[in-house]
Tab-separated table of C-alpha atoms and ligand atoms in Angstrom:
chain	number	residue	atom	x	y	z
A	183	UNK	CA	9.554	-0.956	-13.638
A	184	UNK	CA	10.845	-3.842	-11.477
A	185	UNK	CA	12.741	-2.661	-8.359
A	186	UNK	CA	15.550	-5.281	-7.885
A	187	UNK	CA	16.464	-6.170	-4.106
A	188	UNK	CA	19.489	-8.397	-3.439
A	189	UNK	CA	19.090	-10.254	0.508
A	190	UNK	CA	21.974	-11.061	1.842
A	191	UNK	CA	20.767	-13.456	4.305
A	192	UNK	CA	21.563	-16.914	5.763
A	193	UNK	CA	18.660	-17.593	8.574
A	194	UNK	CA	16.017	-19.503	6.480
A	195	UNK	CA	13.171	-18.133	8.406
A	196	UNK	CA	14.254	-14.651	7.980
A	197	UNK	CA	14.938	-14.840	4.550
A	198	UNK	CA	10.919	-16.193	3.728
A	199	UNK	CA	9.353	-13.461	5.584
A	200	UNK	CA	11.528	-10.829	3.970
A	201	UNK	CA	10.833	-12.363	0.889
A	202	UNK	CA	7.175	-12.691	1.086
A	203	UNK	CA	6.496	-9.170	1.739
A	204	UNK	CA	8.580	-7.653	-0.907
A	205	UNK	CA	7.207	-9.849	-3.697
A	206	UNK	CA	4.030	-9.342	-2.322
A	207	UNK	CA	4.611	-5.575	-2.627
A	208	UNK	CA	5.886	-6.849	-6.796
A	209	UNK	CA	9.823	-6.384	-5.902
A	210	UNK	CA	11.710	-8.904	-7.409
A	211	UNK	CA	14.393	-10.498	-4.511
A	212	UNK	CA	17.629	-12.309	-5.177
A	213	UNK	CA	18.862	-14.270	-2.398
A	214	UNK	CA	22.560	-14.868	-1.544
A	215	UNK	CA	23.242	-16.312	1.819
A	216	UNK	CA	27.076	-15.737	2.199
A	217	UNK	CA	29.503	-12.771	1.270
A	218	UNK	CA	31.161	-14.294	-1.500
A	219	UNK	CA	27.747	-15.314	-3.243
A	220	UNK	CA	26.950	-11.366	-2.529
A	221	UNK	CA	29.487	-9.677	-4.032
A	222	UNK	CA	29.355	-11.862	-7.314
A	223	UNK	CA	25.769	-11.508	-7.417
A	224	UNK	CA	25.923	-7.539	-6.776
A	225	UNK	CA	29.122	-7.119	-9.662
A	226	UNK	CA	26.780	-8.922	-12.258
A	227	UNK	CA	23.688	-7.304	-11.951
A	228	UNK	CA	22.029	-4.065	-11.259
A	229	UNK	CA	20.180	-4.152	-8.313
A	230	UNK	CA	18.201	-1.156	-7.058
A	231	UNK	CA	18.868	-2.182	-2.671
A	232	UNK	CA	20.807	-4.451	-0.984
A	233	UNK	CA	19.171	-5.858	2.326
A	234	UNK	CA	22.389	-7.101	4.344
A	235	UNK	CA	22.107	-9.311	7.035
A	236	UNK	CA	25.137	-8.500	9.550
A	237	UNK	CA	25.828	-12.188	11.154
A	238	UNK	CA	26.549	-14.543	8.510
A	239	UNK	CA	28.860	-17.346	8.459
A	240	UNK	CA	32.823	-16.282	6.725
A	241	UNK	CA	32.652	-12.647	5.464
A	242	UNK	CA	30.453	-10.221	7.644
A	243	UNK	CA	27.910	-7.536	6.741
A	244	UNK	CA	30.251	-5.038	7.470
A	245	UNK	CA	32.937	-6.474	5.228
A	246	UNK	CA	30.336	-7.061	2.310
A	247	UNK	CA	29.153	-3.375	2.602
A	248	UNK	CA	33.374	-2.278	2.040
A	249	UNK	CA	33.048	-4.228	-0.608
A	250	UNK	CA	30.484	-3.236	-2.225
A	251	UNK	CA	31.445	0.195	-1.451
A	252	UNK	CA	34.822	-0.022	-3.269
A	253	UNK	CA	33.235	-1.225	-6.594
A	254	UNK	CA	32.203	1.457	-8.721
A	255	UNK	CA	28.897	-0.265	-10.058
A	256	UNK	CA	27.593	-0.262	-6.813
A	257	UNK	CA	29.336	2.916	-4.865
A	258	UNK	CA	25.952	4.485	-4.504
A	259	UNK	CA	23.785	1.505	-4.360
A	260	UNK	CA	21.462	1.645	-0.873
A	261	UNK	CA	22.227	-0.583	1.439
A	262	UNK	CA	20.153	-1.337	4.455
A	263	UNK	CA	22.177	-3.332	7.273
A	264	UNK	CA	19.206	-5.797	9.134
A	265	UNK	CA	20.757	-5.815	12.521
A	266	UNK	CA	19.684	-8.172	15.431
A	267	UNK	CA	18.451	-5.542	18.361
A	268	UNK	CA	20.471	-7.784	20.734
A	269	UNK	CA	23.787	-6.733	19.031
A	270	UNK	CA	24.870	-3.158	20.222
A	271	UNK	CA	27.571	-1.515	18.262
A	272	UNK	CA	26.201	-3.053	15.239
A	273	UNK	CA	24.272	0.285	14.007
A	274	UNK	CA	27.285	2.260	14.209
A	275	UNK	CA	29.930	-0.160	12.128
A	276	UNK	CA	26.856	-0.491	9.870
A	277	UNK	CA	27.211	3.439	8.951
A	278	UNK	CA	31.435	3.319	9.389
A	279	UNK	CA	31.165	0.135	6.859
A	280	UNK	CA	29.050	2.295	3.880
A	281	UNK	CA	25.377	1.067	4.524
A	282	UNK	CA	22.467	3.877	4.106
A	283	UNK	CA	20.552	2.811	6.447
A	284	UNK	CA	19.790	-0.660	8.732
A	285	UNK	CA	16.449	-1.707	10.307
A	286	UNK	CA	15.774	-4.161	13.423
A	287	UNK	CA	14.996	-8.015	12.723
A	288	UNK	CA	12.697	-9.665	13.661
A	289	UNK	CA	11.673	-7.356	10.824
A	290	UNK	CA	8.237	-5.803	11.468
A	291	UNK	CA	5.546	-6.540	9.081
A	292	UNK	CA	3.586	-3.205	9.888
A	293	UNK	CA	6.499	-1.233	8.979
A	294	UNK	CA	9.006	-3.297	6.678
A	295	UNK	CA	8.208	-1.914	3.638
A	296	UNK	CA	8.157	1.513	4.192
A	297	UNK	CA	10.779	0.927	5.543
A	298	UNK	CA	12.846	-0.179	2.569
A	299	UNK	CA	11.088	2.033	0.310
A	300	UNK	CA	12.210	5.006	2.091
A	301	UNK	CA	15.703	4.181	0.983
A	302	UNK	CA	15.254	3.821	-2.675
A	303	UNK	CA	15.868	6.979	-5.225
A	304	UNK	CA	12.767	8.703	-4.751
A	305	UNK	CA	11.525	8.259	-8.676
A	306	UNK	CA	11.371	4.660	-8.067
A	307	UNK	CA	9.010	4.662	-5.497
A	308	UNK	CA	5.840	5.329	-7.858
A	309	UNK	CA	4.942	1.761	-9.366
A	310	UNK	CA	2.420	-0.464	-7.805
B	546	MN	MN1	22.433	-14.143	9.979
C-alpha cells in the first residue's frame, strides 16, 4: 500500500530534496506551499503524514498544525514540524501546536527517512 505524505513547504530547494527521497523510498508526496492550500488539501484526502514546514509566507506551521488538529479527519494524523535549527523556541510551539514530532532542515539524507518512518502507525511501515 501507498503511504501518502502531504509537504507543506514553500522553499523550492527544500521541497525537491524532500521529495526525491521519499519517492525514491515509493511514498507518494503532495505538495502545498501555503496554509490555506494545506488545509484544503489535508480535508480532501487521506494522507498517512504531514511534513510541515514552520516559516511560510501568511498562515504558520503552528497555525496549520491547530488546524489540522481541530478537524476530526485528521485529529490523529502525524505531523512532523521541519524546523530551521537557527529558530529556537520553534520545537516547543511545534509540540504546544499538535505536531508528533519535528526534525532539523537542512534535512539529512543519512537519516531522513527513518526519520519519517518512525512516525507512521507501525503496520505501515512493512512495504518496500
Ligand atoms: Mn519555509
Amino acid at each position: 500500500m501507498t503511504r501518502r505524505i502531504l509537504l507543506v513547504e514553500d522553499n523550492e530547494q527544500n521541497r525537491y530534496l524532500a521529495t526525491y527521497f521519499l519517492e525514491k523510498k515509493g511514498f507518494s508526496v503532495t505538495h502545498a506551499a501555503d496554509g490555506i492550500s494545506a488545509l484544503k488539501l489535508a480535508a480532501e484526502n487521506r494522507f498517512d503524514l504531514v511534513l510541515l514546514d514552520i516559516q511560510l509566507p501568511g498562515m504558520d506551521g503552528h497555525e496549520i498544525a491547530r488546524r489540522l488538529r481541530a478537524d476530526p479527519n485528521n485529529a490523529d494524523i502525524p505531523i512532523v514540524a521541519a524546523t530551521s535549527y537557527a529558530m529556537v523556541g520553534d520545537r516547543e510551539r511545534s509540540f504546544e501546536a499538535g505536531c508528533t514530532g519535528y526534525l532539523e532542515k537542512p534535512i539529512n539524507p543519512e537519516t531522513f527517512i527513518a526519520e519519517i518512518e518512525s512516525y507512521l502507525p507501525h503496520d505501515e511501515k512493512e512495504t518496500q
